[in-house]
PDB file of C-alpha atoms and ligand atoms in Angstrom:
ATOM      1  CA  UNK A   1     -20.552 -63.936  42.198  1.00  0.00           C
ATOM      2  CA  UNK A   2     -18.480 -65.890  44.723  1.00  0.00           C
ATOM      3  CA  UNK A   3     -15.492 -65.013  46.430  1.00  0.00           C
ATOM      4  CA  UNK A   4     -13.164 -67.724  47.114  1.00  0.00           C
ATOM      5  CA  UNK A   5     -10.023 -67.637  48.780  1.00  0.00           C
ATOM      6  CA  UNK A   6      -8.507 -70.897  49.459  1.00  0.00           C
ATOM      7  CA  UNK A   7      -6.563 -73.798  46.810  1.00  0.00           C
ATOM      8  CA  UNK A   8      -9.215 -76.399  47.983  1.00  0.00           C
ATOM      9  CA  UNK A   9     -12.082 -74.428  47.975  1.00  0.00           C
ATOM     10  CA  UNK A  10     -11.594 -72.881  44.131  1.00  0.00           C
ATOM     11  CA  UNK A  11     -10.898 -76.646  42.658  1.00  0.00           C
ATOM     12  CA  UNK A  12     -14.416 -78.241  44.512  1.00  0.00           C
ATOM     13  CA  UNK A  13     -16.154 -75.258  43.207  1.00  0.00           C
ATOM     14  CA  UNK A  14     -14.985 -76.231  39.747  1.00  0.00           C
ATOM     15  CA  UNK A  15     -14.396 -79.808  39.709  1.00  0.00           C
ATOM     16  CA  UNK A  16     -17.340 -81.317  37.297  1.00  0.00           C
ATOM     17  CA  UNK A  17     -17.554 -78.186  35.468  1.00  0.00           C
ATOM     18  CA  UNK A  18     -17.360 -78.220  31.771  1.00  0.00           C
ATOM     19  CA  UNK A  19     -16.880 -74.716  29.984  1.00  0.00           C
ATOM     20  CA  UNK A  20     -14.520 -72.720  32.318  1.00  0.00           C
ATOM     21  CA  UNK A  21     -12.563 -69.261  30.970  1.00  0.00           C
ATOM     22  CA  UNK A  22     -10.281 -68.552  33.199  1.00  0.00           C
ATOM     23  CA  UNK A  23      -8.504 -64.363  33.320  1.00  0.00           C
ATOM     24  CA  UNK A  24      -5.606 -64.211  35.641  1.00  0.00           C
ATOM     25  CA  UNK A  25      -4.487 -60.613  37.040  1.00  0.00           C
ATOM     26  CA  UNK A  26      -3.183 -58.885  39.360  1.00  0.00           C
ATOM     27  CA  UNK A  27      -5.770 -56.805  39.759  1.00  0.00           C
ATOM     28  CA  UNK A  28      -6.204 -52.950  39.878  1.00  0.00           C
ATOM     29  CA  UNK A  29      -8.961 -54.038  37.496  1.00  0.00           C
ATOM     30  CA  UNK A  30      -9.588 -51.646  34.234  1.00  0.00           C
ATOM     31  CA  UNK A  31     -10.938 -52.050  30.940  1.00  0.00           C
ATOM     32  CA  UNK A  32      -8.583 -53.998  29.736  1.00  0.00           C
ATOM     33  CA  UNK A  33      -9.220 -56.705  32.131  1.00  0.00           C
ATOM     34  CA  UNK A  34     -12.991 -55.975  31.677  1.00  0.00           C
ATOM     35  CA  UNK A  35     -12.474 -56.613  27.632  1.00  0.00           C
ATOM     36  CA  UNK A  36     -11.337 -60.374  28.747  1.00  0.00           C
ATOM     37  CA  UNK A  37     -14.003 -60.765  30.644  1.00  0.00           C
ATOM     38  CA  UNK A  38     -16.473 -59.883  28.438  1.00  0.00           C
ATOM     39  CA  UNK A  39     -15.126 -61.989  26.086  1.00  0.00           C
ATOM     40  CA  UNK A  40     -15.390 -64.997  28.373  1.00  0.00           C
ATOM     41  CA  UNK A  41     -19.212 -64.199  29.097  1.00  0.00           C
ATOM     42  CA  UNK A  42     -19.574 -64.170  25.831  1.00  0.00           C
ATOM     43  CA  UNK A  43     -18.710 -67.418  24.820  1.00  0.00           C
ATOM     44  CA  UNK A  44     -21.028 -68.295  27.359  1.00  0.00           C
ATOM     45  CA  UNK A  45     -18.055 -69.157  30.001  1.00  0.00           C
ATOM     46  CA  UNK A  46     -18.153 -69.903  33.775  1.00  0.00           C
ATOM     47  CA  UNK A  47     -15.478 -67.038  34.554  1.00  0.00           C
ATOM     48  CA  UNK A  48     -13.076 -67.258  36.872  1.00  0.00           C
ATOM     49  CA  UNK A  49     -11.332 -63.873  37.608  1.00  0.00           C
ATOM     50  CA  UNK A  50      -8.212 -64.619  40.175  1.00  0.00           C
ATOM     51  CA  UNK A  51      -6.375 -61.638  41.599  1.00  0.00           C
ATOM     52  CA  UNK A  52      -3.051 -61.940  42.970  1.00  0.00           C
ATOM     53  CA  UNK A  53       0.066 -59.811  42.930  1.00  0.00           C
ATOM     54  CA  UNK A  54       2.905 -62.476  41.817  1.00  0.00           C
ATOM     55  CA  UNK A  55       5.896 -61.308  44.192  1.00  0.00           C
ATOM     56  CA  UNK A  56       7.980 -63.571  41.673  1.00  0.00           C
ATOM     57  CA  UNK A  57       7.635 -62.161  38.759  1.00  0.00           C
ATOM     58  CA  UNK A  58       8.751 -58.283  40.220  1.00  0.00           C
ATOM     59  CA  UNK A  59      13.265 -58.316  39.760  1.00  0.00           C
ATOM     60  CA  UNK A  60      12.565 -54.981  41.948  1.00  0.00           C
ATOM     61  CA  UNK A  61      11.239 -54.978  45.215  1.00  0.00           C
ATOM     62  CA  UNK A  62      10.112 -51.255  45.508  1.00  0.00           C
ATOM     63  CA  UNK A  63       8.177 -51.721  42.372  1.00  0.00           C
ATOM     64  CA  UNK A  64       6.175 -54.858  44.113  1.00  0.00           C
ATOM     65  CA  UNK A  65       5.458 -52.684  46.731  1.00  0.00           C
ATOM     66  CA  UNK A  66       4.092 -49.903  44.760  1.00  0.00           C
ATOM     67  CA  UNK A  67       2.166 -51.963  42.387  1.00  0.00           C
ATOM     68  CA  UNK A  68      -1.336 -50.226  42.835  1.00  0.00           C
ATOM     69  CA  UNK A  69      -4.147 -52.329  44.648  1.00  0.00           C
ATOM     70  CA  UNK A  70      -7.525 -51.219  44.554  1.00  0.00           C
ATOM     71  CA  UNK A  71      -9.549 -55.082  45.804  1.00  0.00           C
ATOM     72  CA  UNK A  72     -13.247 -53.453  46.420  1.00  0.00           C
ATOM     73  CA  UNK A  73     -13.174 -51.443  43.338  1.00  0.00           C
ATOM     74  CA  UNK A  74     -11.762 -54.786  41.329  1.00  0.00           C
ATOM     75  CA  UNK A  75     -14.687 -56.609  43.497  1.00  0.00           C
ATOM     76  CA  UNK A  76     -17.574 -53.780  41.919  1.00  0.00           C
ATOM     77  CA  UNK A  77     -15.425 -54.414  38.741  1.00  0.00           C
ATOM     78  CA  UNK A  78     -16.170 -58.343  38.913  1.00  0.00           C
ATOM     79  CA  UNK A  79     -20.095 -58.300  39.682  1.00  0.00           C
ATOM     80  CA  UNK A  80     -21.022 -55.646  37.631  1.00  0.00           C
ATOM     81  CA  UNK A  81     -19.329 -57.403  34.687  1.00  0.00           C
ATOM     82  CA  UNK A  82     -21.195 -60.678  35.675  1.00  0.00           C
ATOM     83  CA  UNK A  83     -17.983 -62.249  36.668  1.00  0.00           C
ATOM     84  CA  UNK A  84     -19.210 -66.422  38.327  1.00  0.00           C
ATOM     85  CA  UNK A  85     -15.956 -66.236  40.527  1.00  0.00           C
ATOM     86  CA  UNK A  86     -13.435 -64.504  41.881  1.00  0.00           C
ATOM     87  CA  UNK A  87     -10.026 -66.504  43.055  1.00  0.00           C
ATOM     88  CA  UNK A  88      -8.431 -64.384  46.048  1.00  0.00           C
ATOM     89  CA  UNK A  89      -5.546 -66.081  47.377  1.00  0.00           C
ATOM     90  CA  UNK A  90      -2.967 -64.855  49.657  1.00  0.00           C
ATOM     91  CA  UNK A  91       0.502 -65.820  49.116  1.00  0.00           C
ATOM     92  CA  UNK A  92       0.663 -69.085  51.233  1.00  0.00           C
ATOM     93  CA  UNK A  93      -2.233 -70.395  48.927  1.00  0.00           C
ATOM     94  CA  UNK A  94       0.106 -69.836  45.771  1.00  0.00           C
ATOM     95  CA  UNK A  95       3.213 -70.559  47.662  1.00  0.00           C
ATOM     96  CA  UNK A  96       2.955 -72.557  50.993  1.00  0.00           C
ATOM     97  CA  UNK A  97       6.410 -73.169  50.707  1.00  0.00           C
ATOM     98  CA  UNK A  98       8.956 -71.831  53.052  1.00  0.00           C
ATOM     99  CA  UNK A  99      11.501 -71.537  50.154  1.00  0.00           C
ATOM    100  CA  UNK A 100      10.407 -71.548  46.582  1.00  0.00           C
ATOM    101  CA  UNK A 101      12.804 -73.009  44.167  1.00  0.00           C
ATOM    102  CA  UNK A 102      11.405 -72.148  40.698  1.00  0.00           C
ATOM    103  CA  UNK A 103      12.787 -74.566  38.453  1.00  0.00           C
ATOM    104  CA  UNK A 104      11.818 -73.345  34.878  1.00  0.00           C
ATOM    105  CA  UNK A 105      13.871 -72.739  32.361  1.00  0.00           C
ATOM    106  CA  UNK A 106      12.764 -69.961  29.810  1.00  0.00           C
ATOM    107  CA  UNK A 107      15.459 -70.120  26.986  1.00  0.00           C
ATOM    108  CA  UNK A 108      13.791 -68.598  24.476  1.00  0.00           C
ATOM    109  CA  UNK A 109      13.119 -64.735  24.832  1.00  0.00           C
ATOM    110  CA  UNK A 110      15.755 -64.660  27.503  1.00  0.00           C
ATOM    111  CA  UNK A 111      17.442 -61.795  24.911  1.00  0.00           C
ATOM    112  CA  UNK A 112      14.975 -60.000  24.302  1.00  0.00           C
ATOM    113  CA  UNK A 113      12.949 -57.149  25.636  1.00  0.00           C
ATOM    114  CA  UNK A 114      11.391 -58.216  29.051  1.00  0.00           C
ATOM    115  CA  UNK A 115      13.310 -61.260  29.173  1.00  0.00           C
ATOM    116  CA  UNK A 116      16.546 -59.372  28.878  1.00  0.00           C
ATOM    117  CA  UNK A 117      15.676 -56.612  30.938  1.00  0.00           C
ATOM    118  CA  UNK A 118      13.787 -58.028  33.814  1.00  0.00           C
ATOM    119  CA  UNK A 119      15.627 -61.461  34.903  1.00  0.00           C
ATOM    120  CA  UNK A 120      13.882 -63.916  36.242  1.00  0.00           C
ATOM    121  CA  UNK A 121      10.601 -62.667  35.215  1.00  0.00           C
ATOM    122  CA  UNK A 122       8.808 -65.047  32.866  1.00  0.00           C
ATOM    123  CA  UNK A 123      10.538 -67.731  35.106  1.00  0.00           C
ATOM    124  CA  UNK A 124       8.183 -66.069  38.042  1.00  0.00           C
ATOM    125  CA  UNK A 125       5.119 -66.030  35.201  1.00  0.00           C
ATOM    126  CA  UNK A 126       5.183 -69.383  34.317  1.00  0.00           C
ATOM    127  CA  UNK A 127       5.640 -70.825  38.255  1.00  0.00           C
ATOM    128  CA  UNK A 128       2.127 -68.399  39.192  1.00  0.00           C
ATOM    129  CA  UNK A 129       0.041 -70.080  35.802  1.00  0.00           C
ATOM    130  CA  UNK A 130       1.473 -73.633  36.932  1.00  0.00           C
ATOM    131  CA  UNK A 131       0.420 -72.964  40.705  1.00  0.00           C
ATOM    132  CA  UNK A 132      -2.950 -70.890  39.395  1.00  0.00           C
ATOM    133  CA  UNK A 133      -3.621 -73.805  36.690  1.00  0.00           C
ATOM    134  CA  UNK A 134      -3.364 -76.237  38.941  1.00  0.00           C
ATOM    135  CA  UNK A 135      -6.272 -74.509  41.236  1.00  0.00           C
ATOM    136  CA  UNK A 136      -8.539 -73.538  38.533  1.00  0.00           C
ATOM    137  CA  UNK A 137      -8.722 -76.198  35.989  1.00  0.00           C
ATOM    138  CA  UNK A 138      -9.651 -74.263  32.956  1.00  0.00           C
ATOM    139  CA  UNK A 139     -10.698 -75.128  29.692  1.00  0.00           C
ATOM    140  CA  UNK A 140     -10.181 -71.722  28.006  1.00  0.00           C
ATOM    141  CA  UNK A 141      -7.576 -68.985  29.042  1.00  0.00           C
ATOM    142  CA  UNK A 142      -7.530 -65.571  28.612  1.00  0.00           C
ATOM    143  CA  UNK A 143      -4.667 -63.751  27.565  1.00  0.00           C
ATOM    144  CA  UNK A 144      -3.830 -59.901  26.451  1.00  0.00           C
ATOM    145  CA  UNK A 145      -1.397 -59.026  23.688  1.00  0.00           C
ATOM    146  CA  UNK A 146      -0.853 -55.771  25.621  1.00  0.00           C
ATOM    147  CA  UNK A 147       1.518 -58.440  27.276  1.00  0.00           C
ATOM    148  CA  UNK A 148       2.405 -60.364  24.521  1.00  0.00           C
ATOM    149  CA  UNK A 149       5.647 -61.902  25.324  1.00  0.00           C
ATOM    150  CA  UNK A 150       3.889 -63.340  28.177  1.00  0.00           C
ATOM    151  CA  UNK A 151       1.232 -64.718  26.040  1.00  0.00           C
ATOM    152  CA  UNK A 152       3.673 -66.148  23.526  1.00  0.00           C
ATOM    153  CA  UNK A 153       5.605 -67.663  26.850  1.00  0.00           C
ATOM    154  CA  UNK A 154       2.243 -69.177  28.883  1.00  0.00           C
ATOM    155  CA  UNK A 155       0.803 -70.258  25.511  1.00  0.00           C
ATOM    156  CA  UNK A 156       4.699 -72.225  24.541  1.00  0.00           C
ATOM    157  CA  UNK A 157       4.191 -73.595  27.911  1.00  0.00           C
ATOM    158  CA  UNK A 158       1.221 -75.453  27.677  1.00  0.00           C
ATOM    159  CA  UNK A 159       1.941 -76.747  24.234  1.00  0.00           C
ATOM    160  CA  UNK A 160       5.020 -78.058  26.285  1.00  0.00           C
ATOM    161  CA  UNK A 161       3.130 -80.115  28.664  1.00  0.00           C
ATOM    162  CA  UNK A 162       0.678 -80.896  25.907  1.00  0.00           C
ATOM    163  CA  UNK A 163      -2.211 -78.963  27.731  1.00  0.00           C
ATOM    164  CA  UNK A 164      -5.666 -78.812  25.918  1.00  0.00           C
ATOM    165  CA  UNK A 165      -6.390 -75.533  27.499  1.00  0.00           C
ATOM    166  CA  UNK A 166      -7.040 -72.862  24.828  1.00  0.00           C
ATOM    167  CA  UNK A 167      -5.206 -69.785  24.468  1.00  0.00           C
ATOM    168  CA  UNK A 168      -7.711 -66.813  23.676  1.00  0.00           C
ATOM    169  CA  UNK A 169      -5.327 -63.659  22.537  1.00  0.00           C
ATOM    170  CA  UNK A 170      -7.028 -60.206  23.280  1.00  0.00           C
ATOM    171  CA  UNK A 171      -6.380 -57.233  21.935  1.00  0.00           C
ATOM    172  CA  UNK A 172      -5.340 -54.529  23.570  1.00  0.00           C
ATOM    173  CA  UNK A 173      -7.726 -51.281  24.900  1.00  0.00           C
ATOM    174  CA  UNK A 174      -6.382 -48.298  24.570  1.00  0.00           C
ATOM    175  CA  UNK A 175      -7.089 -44.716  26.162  1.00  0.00           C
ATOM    176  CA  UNK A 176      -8.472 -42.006  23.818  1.00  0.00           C
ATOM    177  CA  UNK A 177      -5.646 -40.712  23.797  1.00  0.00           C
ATOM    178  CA  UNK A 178      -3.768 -43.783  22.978  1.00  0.00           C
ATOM    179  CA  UNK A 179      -1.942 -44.939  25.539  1.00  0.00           C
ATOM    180  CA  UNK A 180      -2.355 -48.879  26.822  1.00  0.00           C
ATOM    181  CA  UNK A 181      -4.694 -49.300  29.648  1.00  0.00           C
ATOM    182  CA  UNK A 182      -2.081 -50.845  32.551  1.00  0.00           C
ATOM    183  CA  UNK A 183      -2.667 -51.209  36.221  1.00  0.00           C
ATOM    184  CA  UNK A 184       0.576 -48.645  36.386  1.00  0.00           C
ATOM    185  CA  UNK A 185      -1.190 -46.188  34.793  1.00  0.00           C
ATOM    186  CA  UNK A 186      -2.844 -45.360  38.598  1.00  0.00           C
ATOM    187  CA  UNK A 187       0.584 -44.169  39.702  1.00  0.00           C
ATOM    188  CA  UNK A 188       0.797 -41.457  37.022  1.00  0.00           C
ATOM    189  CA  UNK A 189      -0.547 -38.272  36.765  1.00  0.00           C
ATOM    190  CA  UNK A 190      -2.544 -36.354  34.192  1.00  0.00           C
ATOM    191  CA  UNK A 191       0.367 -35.059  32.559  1.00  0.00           C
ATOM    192  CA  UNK A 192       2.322 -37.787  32.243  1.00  0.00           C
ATOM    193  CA  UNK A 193      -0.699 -39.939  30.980  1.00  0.00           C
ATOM    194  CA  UNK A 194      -0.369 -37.336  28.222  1.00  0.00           C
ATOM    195  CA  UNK A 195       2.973 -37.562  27.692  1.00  0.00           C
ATOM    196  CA  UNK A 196       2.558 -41.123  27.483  1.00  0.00           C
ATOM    197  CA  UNK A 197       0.002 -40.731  25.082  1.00  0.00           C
ATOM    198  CA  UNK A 198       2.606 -38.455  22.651  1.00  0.00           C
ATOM    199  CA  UNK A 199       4.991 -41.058  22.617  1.00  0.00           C
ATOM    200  CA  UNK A 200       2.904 -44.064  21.563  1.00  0.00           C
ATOM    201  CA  UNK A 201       0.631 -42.145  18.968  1.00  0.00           C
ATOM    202  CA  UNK A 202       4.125 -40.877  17.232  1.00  0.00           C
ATOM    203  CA  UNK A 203       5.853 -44.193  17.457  1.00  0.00           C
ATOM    204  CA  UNK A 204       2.273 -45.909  15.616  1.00  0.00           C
ATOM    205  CA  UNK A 205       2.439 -43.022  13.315  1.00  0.00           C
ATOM    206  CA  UNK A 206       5.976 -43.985  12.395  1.00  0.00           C
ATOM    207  CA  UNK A 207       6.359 -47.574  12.588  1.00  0.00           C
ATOM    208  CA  UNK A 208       7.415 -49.200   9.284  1.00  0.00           C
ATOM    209  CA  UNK A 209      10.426 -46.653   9.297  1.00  0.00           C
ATOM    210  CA  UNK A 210      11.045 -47.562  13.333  1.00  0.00           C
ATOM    211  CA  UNK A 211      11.252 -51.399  12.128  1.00  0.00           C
ATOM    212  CA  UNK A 212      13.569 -50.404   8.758  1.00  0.00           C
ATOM    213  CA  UNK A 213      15.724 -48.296  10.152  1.00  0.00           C
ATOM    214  CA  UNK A 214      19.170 -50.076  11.457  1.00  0.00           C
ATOM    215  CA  UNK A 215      19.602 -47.493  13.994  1.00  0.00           C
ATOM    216  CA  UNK A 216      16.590 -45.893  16.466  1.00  0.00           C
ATOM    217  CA  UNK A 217      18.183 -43.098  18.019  1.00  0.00           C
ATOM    218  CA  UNK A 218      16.388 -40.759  16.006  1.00  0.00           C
ATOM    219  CA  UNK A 219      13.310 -42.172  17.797  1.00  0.00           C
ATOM    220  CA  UNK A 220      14.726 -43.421  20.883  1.00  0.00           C
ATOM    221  CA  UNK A 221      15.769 -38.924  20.999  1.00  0.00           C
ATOM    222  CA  UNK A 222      12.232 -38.573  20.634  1.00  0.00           C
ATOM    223  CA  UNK A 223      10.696 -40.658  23.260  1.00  0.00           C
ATOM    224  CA  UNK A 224      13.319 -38.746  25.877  1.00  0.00           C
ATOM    225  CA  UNK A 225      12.523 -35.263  24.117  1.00  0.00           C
ATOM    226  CA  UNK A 226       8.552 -36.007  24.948  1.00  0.00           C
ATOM    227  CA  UNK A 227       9.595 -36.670  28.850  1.00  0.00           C
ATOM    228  CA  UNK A 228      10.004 -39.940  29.232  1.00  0.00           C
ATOM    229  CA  UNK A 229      13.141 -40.472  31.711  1.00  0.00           C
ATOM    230  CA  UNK A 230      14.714 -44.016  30.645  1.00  0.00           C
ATOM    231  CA  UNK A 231      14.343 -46.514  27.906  1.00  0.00           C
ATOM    232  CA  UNK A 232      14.726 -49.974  28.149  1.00  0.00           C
ATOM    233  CA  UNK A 233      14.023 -51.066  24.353  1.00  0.00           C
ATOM    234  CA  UNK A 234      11.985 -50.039  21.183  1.00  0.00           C
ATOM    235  CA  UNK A 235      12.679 -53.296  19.301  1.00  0.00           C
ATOM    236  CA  UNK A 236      11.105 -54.456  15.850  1.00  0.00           C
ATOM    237  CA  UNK A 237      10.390 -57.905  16.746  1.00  0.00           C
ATOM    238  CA  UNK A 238       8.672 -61.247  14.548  1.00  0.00           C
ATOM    239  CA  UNK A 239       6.557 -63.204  16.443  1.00  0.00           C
ATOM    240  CA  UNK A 240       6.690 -65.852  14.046  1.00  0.00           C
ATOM    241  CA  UNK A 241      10.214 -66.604  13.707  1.00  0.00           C
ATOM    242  CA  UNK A 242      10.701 -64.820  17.688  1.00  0.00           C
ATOM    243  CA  UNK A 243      13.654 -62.976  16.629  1.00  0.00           C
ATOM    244  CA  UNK A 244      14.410 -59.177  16.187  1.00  0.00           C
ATOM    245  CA  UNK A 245      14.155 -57.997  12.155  1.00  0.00           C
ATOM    246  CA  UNK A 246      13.845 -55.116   9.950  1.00  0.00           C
ATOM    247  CA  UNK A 247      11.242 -56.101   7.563  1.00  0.00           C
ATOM    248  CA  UNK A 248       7.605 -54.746   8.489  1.00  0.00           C
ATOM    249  CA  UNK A 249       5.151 -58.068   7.992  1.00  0.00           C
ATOM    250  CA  UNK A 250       2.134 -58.868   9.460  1.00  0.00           C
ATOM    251  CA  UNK A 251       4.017 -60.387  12.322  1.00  0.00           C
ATOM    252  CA  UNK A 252       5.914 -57.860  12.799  1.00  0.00           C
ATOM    253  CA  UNK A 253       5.116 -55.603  15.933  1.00  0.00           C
ATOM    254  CA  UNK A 254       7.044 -52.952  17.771  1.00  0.00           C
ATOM    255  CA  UNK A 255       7.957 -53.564  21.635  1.00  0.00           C
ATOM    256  CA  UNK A 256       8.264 -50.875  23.680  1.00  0.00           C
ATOM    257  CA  UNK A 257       9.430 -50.631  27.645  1.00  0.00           C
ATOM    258  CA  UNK A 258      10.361 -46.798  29.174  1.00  0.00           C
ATOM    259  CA  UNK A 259      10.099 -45.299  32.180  1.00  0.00           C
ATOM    260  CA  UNK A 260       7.869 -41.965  32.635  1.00  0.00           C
ATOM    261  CA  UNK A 261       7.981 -40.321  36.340  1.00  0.00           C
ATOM    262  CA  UNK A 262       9.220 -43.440  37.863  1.00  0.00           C
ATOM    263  CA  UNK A 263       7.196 -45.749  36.339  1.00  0.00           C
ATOM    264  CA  UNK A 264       8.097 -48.625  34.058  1.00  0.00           C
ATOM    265  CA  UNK A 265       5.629 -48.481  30.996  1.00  0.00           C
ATOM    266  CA  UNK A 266       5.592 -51.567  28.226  1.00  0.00           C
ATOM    267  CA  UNK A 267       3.348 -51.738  25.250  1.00  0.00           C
ATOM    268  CA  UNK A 268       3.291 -52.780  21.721  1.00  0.00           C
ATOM    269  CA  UNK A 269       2.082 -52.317  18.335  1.00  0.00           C
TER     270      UNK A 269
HETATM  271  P1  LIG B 301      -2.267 -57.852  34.732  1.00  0.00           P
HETATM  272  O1  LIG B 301      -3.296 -57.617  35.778  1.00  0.00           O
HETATM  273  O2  LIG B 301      -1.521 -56.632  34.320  1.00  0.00           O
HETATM  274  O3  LIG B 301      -1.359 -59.008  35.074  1.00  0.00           O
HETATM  275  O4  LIG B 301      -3.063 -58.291  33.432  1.00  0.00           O
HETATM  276  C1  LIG B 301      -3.944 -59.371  33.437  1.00  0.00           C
HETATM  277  C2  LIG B 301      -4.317 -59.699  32.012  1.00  0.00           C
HETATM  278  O5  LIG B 301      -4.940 -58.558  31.408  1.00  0.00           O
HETATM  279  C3  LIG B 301      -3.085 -60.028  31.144  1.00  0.00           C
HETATM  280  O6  LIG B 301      -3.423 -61.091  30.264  1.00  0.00           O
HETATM  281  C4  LIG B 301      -2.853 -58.740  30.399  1.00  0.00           C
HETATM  282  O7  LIG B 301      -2.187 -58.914  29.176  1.00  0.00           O
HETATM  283  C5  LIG B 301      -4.271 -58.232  30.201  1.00  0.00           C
HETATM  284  N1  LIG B 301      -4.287 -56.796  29.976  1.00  0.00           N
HETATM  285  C6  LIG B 301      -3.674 -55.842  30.718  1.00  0.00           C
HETATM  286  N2  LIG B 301      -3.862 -54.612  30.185  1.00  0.00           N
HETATM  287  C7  LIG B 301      -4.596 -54.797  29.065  1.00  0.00           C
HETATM  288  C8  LIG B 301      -5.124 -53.926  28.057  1.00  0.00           C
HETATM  289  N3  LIG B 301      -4.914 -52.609  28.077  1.00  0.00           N
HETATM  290  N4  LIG B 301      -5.848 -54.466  27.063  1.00  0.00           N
HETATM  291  C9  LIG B 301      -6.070 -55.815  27.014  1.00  0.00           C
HETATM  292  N5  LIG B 301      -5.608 -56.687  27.924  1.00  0.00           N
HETATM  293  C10 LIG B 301      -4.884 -56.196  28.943  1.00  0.00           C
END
């Protein structure tokens, strides 16, 4: 496994290299990350794991600062899972820059869910997969649906500069006791991680009637009466037609964002 740290040095590594599968993070690595991975090795991939937390894509600047960083243990992660490279930068790398202007334009989603609760955002997502893309020149990319408007978003993208990278969707791994494997899950406790747990196994257990029903409070009560503190949205969402709805289909999922103990939680189902 090589560790590589510079712009230059990650595109000479690559450059003549066919069958690339590329996992952006921002480390704190878990088995969700791991999951991508594997399925990179297993289609026989060069991987290329990059780590970097995206200061652009945080609206809040104590919640950049608190985003968890654990680099040797993500390192351990990386070799033991066979990983060919791992993409280190520091900021200048990304953004050498004295001022970054981020031009994008994300119209789409911009009312919905992350995109209407954390502005600017998927702006700050798409400039980090330009600047990462154009460092590791990828021919497959691997994406979670634990972050699926982000997915949809990086995958609209590329179709929009007529990229022939491929989008590979994973699903996303779960604790046993339900709850989403996320970075942000270091910062809570035991108890919450419980809590946590309650909340998404009762939403799963009740989602047709969270899509049908006109009117969540009965469930958005519930969510506050397990412990969470704060919640941003439990939406029924299409991914198809990308607006909200009421009708359970099979692209129907529901979107979740809440905060337990200080800590902004997102997942869907
Ligand atoms: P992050 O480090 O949070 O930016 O995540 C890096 C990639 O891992 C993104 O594509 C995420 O969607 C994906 N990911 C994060 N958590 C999970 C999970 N629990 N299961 C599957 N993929 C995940």
């Amino acid at each position: 496994m090589k560790i590589i740290k510079t712009a230059n040095k990650i595109a000479s590594e690559l450059l003549n290299k066919k069958k690339i599968g590329f996992i952006p993070t921002m480390g704190c690595l878990h088995e969700g990350h791991v999951s991508l991975i594997r399925k990179s090795k297993k289609k026989k991939l060069l991987t290329v794991v990059s780590i970097f937390v995206n200061p652009l894509q945080f609206n809040n600047k104590k919640d950049f600062k608190k985003y968890p960083k654990t680099i040797l243990n993500d390192l351990k992660i990386c070799k033991k899972n066979k990983v060919d490279y791992v993409y280190l930068p520091q900021k200048k790398e990304i953004y050498p820059e004295k001022k970054i202007i981020i031009k994008n334009k994300i119209h789409f989603f911009k009312k919905y869910m992350e995109g209407k609760f954390r502005a600017g955002h998927f702006e700050g997502v798409i400039e980090v997969m330009k600047r990462l893309l154009k460092h590791v020149k990828t021919n497959y990319l691997f994406l979670g649906k634990k972050d699926y408007q982000q997915l949809i978003i990086i995958k609209k993208y590329l179709e929009s500069i007529n990229s022939k990278i491929i989008v590979v969707p994973c699903d996303t791994i779960r604790d046993k006791n339900g709850t989403a494997l996320s970075s942000r899950n270091k910062l809570l406790d035991q108890k919450s991680l419980n809590i946590a747990g309650r909340i998404i196994n009762f939403l799963k257990s009740n989602k047709n009637k969270i899509i049908k029903s006109k009117n969540n409070l009965l469930y958005l009560n519930k969510i506050i009466e397990f412990g969470a503190k704060k919640i941003d949205y439990l939406t029924a969402f299409n991914l198809e037609q990308l607006k909200k709805t009421n009708k359970p289909s099979v692209n129907t999922r529901v979107f979740l964002a809440y905060y337990l103990n200080g800590v902004r939680l997102i997942d869907n189902f």
